[in-house]
mmCIF file of C-alpha atoms and ligand atoms in Angstrom:
data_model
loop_
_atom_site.group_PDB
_atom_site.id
_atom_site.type_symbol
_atom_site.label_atom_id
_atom_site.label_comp_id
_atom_site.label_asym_id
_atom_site.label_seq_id
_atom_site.Cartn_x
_atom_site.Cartn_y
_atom_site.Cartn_z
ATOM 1 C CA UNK A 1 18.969 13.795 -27.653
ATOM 2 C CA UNK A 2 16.058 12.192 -29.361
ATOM 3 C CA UNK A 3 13.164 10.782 -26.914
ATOM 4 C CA UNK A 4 10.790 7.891 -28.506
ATOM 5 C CA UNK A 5 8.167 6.878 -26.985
ATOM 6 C CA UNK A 6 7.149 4.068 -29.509
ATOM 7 C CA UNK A 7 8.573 0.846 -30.577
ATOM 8 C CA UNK A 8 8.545 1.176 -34.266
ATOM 9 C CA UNK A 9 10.023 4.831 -34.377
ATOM 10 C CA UNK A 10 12.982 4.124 -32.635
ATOM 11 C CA UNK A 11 13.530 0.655 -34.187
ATOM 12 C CA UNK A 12 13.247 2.113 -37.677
ATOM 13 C CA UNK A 13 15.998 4.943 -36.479
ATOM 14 C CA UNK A 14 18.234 2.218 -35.171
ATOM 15 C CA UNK A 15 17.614 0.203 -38.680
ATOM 16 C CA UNK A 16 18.389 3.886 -40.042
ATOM 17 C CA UNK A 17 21.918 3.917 -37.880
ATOM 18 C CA UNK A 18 23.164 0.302 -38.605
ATOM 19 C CA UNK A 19 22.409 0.353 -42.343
ATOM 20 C CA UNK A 20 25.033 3.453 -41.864
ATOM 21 C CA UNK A 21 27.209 1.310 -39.966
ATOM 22 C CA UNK A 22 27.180 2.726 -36.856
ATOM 23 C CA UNK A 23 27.471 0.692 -33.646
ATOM 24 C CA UNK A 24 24.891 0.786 -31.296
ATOM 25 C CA UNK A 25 25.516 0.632 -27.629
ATOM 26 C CA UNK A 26 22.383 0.309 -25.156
ATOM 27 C CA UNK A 27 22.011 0.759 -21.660
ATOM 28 C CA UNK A 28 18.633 -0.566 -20.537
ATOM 29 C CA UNK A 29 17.631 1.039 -16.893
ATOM 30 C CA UNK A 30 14.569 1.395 -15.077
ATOM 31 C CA UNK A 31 15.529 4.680 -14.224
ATOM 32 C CA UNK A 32 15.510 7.225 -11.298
ATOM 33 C CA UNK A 33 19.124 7.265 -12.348
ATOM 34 C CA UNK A 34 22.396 7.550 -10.566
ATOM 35 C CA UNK A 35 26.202 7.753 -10.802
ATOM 36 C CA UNK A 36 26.025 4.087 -11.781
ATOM 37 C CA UNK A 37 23.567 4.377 -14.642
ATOM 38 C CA UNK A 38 24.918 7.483 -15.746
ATOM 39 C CA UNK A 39 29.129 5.043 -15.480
ATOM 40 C CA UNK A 40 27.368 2.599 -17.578
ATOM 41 C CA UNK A 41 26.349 5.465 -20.297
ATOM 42 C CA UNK A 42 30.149 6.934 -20.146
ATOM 43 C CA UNK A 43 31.148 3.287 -21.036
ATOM 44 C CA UNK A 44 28.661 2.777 -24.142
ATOM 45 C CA UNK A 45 29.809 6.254 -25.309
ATOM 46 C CA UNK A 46 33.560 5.246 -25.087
ATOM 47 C CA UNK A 47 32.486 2.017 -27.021
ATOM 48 C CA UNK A 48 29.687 2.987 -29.635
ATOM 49 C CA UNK A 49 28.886 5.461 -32.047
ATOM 50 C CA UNK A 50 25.465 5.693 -31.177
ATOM 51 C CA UNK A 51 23.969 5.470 -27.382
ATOM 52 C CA UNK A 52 20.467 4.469 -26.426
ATOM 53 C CA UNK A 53 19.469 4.367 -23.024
ATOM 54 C CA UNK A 54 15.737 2.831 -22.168
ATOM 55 C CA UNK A 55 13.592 3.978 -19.203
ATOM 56 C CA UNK A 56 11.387 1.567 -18.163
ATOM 57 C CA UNK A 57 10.133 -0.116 -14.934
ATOM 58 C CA UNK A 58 9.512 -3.114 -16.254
ATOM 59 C CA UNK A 59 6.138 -5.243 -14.160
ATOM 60 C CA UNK A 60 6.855 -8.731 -15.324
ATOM 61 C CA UNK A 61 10.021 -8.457 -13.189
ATOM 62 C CA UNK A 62 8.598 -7.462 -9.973
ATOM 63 C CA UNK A 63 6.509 -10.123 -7.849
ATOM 64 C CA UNK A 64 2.915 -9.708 -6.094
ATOM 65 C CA UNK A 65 4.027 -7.215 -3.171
ATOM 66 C CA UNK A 66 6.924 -6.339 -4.642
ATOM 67 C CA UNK A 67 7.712 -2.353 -5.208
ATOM 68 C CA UNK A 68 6.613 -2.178 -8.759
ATOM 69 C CA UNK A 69 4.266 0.758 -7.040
ATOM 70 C CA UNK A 70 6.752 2.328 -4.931
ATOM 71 C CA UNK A 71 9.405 1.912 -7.475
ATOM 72 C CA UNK A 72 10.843 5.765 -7.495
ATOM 73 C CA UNK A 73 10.467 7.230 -10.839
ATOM 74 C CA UNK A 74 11.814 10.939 -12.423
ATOM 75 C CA UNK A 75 11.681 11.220 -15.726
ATOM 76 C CA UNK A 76 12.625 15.048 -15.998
ATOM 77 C CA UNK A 77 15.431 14.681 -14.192
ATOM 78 C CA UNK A 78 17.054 10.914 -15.732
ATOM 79 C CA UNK A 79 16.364 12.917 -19.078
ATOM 80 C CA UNK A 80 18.596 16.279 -18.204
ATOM 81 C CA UNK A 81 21.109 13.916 -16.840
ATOM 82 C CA UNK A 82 21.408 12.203 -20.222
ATOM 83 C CA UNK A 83 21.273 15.228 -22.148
ATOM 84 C CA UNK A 84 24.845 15.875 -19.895
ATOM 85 C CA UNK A 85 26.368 12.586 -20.736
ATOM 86 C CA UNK A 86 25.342 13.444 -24.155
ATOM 87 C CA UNK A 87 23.071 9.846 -24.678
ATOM 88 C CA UNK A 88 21.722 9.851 -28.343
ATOM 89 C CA UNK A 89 18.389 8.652 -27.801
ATOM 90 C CA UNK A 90 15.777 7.408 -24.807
ATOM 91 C CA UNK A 91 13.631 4.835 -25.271
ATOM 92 C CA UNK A 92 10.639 5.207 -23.024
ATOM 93 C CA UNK A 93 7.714 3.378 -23.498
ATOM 94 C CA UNK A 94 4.595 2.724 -21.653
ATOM 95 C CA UNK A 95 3.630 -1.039 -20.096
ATOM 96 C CA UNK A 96 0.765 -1.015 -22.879
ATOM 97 C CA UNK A 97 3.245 -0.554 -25.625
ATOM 98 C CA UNK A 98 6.089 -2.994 -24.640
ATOM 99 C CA UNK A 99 3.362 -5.560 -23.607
ATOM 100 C CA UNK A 100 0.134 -5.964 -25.604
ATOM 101 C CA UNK A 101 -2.721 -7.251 -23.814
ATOM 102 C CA UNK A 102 -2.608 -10.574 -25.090
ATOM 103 C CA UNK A 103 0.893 -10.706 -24.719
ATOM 104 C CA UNK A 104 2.015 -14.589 -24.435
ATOM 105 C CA UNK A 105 5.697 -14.733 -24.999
ATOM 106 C CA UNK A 106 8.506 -15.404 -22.709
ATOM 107 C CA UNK A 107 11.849 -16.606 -22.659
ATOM 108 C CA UNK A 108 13.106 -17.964 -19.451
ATOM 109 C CA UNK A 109 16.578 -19.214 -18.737
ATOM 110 C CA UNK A 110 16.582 -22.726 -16.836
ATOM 111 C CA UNK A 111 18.583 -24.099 -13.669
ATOM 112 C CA UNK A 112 20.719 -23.371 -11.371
ATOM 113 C CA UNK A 113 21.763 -20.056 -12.316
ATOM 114 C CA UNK A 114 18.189 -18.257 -11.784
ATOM 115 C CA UNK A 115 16.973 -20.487 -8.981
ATOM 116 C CA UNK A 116 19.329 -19.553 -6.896
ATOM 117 C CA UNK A 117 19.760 -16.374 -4.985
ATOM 118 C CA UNK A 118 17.325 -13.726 -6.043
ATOM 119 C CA UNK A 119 15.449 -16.560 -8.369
ATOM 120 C CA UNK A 120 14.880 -18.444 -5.049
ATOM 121 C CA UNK A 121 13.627 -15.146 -3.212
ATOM 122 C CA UNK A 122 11.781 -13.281 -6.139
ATOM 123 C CA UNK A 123 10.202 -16.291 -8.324
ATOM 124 C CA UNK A 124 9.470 -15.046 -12.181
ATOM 125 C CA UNK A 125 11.965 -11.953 -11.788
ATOM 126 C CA UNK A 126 14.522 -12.877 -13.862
ATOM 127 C CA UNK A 127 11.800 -14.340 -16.611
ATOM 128 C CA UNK A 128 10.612 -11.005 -16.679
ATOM 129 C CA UNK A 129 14.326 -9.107 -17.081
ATOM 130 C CA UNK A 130 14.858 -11.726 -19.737
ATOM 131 C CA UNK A 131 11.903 -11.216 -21.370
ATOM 132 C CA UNK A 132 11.673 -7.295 -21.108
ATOM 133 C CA UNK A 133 15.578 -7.608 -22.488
ATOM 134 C CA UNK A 134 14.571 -9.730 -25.382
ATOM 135 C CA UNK A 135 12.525 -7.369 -26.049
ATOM 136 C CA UNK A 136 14.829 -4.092 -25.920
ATOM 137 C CA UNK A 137 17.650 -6.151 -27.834
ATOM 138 C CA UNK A 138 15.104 -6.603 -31.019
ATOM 139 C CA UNK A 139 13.941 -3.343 -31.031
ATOM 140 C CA UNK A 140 17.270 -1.509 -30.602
ATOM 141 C CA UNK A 141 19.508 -3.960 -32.294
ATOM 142 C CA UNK A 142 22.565 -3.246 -30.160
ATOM 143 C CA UNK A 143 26.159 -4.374 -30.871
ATOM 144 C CA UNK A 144 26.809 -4.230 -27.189
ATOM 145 C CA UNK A 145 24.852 -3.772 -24.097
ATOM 146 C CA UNK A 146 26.017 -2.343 -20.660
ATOM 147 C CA UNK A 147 25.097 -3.885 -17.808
ATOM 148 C CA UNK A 148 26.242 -2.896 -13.703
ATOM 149 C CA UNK A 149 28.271 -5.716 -11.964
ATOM 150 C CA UNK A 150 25.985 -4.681 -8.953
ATOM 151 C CA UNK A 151 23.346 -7.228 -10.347
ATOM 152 C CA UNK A 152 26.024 -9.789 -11.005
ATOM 153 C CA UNK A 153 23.003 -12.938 -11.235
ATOM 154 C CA UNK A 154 21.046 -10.815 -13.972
ATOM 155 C CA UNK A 155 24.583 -10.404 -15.873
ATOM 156 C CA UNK A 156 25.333 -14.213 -15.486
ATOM 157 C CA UNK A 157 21.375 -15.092 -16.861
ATOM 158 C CA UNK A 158 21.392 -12.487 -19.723
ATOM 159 C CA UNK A 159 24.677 -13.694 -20.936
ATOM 160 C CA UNK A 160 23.754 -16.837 -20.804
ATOM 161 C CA UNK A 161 20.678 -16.134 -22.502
ATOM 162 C CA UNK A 162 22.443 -14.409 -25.226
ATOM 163 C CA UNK A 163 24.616 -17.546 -25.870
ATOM 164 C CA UNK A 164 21.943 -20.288 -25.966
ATOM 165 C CA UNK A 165 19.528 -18.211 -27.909
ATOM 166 C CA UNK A 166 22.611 -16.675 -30.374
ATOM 167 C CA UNK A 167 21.598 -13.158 -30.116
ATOM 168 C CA UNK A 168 24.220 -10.895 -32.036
ATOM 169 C CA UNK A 169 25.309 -8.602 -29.116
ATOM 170 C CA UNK A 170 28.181 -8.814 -26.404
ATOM 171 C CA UNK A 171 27.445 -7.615 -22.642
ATOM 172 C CA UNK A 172 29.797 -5.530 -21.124
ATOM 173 C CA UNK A 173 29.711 -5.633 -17.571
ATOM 174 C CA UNK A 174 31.007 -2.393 -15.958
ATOM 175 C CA UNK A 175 31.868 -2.364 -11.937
ATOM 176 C CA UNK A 176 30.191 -1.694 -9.041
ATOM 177 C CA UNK A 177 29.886 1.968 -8.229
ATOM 178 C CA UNK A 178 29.897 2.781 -4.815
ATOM 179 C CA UNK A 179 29.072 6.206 -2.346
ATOM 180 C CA UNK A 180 31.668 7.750 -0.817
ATOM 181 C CA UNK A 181 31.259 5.503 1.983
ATOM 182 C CA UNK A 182 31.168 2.476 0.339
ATOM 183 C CA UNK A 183 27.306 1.521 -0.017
ATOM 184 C CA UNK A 184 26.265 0.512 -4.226
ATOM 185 C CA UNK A 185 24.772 2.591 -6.068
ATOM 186 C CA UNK A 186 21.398 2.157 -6.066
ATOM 187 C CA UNK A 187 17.422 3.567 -7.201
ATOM 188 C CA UNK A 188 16.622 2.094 -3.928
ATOM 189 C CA UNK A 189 18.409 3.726 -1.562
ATOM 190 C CA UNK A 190 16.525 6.500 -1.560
ATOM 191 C CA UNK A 191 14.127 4.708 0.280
ATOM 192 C CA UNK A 192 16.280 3.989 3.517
ATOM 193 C CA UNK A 193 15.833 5.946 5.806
ATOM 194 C CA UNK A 194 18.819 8.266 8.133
ATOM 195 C CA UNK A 195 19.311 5.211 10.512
ATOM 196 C CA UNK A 196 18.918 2.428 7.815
ATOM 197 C CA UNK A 197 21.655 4.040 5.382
ATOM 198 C CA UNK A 198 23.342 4.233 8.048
ATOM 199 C CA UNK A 199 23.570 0.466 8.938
ATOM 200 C CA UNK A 200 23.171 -0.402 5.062
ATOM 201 C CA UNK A 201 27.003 0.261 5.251
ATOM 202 C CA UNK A 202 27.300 -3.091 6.392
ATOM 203 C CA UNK A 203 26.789 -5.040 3.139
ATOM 204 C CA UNK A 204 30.258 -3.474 1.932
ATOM 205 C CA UNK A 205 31.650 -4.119 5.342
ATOM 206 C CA UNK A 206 30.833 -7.527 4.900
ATOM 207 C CA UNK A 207 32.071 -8.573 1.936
ATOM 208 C CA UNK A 208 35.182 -6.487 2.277
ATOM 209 C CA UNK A 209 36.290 -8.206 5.708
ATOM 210 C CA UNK A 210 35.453 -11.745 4.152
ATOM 211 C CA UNK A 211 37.436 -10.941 1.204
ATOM 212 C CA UNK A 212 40.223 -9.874 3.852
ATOM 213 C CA UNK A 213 39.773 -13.626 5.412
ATOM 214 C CA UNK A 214 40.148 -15.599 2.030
ATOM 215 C CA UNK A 215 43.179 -13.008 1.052
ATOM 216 C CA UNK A 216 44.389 -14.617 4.898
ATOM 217 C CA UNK A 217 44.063 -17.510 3.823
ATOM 218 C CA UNK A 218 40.605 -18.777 4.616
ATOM 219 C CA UNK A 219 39.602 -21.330 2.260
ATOM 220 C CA UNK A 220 36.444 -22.835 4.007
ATOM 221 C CA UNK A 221 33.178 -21.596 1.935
ATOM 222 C CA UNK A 222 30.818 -22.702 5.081
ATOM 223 C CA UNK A 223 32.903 -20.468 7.741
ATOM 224 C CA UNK A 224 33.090 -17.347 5.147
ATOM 225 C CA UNK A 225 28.907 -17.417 4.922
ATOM 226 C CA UNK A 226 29.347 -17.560 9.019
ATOM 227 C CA UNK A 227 31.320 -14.430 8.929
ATOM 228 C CA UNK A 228 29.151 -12.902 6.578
ATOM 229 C CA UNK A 229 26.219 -13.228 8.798
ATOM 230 C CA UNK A 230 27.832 -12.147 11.778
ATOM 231 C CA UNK A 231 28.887 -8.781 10.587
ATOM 232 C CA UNK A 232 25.313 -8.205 9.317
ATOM 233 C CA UNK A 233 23.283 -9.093 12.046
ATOM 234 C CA UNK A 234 25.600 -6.739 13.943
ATOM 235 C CA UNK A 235 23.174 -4.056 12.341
ATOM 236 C CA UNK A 236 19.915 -4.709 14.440
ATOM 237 C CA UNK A 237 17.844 -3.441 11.752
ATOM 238 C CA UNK A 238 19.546 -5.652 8.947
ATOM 239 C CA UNK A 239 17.144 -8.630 8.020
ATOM 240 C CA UNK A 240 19.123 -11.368 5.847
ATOM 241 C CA UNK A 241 17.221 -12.774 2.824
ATOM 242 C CA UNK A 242 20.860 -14.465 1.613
ATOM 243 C CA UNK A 243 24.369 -14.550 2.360
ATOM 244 C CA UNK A 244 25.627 -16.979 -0.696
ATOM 245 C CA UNK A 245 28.983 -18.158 -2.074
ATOM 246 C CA UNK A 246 29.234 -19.764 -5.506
ATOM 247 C CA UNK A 247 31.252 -20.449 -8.375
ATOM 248 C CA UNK A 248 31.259 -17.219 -10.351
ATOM 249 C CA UNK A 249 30.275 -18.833 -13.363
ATOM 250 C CA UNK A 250 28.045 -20.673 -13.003
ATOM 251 C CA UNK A 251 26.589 -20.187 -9.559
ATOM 252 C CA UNK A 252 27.193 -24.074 -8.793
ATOM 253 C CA UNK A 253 27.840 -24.450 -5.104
ATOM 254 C CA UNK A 254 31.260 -24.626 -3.419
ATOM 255 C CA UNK A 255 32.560 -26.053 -0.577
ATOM 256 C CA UNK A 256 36.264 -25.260 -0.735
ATOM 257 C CA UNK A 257 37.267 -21.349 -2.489
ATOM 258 C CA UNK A 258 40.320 -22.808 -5.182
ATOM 259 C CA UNK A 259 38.393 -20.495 -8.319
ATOM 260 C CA UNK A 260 37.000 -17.484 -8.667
ATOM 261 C CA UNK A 261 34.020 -16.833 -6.782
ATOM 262 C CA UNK A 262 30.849 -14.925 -6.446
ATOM 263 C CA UNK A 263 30.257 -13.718 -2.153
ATOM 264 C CA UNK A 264 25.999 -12.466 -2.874
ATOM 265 C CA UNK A 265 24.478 -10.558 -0.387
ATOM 266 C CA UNK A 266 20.684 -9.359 -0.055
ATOM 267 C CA UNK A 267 19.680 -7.411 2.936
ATOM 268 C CA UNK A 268 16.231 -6.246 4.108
ATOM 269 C CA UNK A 269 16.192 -2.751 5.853
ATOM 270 C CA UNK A 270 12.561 -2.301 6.656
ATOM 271 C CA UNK A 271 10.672 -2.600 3.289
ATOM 272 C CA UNK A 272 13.816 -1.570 1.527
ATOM 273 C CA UNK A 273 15.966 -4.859 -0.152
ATOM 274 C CA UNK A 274 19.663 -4.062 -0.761
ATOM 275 C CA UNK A 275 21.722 -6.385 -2.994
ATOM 276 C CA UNK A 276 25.753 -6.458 -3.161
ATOM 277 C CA UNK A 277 28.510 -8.618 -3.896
ATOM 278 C CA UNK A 278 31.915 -9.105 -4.294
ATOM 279 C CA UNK A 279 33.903 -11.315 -6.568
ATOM 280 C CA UNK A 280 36.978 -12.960 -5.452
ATOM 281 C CA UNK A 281 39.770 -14.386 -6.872
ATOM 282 C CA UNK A 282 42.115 -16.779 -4.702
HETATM 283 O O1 PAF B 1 18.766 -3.800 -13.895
HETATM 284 C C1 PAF B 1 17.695 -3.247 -14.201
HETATM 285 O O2 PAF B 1 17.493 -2.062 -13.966
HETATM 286 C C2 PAF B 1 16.599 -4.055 -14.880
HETATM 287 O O3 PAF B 1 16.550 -5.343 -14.380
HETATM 288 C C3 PAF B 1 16.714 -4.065 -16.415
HETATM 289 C C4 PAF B 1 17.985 -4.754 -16.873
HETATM 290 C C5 PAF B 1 16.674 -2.640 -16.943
HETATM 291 C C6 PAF B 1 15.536 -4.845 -17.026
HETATM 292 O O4 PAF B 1 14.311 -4.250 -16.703
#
């Protein structure tokens, strides 16, 4: 497995692969990786000739106060777990290299679909996943990119992104992977706490027993969201920063469920911020 470090080595090797006609698959992470990351390589791999995974905790997504400090980081160990799912190359650059000093250059999707839910609670972040993916898309020249359902508002702005601006790639989105006991995979979770994993179980709770409700029949949008809260403020250390329904494609709001929809959730356990979601079909 080749590591680069710089943005010109590993774009010239990717030039290298597609002028042999290889198809490139990339997963871009932040790392501290888990079963998810490492379901979204096994995808790429199934799919592509040629696997690059990038490492790289991007700043221009994370707000003032955010835990762009905090964020947990292991390179040694994302790296040996790539080696085992037999990734072809890491991309891992520093902040300096992926953003010059007088960087000035952003691309920002418009509307609804990232001022909504975490573009109404984290302004800028998904101008800075768009950007930072703009980025890694030019420099690795994928034919496809892999992408966890788990973040199912980045998916929906990157796609859309990717059709506006014509860039020549497809997304894949690959499910939600979830512990044994049903809470998403996540780089965060490490940060809970015995008591707040614990309660954390709630966000799959949630959105499984409102599923239940529209599978019984419940068609009201407003009484779902009521639901939703209920069972999560049953945890007393759950904080709510949303409990959303929308359309699922294009995050325009709903009053009655008769399409396919999008239940959000994000959760505050202490310092930690949990996202889920569910999407439902009636
Ligand atoms: O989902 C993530 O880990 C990040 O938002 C991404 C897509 C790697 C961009 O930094």
């Amino acid at each position: 497995m080749r590591i680069f470090k710089e943005i010109q080595s590993i774009q010239n090797w990717c030039k290298e692969h597609k002028l042999q006609g290889r198809k490139i698959g990339l997963v871009p992470t932040m790392g501290y990786l888990h079963e998810g990351h490492l379901e979204l390589v096994r995808e790429a791999k199934r799919h592509c000739d040629i696997v690059v995974v990038s490492i790289f905790v991007n700043p221009t997504q994370f707000g003032a106060g955010e835990d762009f400090e905090v964020y947990p980081r292991d390179f040694e160990r994302d790296t040996s777990l790539l080696e085992r799912e037999n990734a072809d190359a890491v991309f891992a650059p520093t902040a300096e290299e992926m953003y010059l000093s007088d960087f000035s250059s952003w691309v920002e999707v418009t509307g609804e679909i990232t001022t909504k839910l975490c573009g109404a609670s984290r302004p800028g972040h998904f101008r800075g996943v768009t950007t930072v993916c703009a980025k890694l898309f030019n420099i690795c020249l994928p034919d496809l990119a892999f992408f966890g359902q788990k973040d199912a508002q980045q998916v929906m702005v990157l796609e859309k992104m990717l059709t506006d601006l014509n860039f020549p790639l497809q997304i894949i989105r690959v499910p939600i992977v979830r512990e044994a006991d049903g809470l998403a995979m996540s780089s965060r979770n490490v940060c809970l706490d015995a008591e707040a994993r614990e309660q954390a179980l709630v966000l799959n709770r949630a959105l499984g027993q409102a599923e239940r409700a529209i599978k019984d029949g419940e068609r009201d949008a407003a009484r779902i969201k009521v639901l939703l809260r209920e069972i999560i403020e049953s945890s007393p250390r759950a904080e709510i920063d949303y409990a959303e329904i929308y359309d699922a494609y294009d995050l325009a709001d709903i009053q009655q469920i008769d399409r396919k929809i999008l239940m959000a959730l994000a959760v505050k356990f202490g310092k930690t911020r949990l996202i889920d979601n569910r999407l439902v079909e009636v």
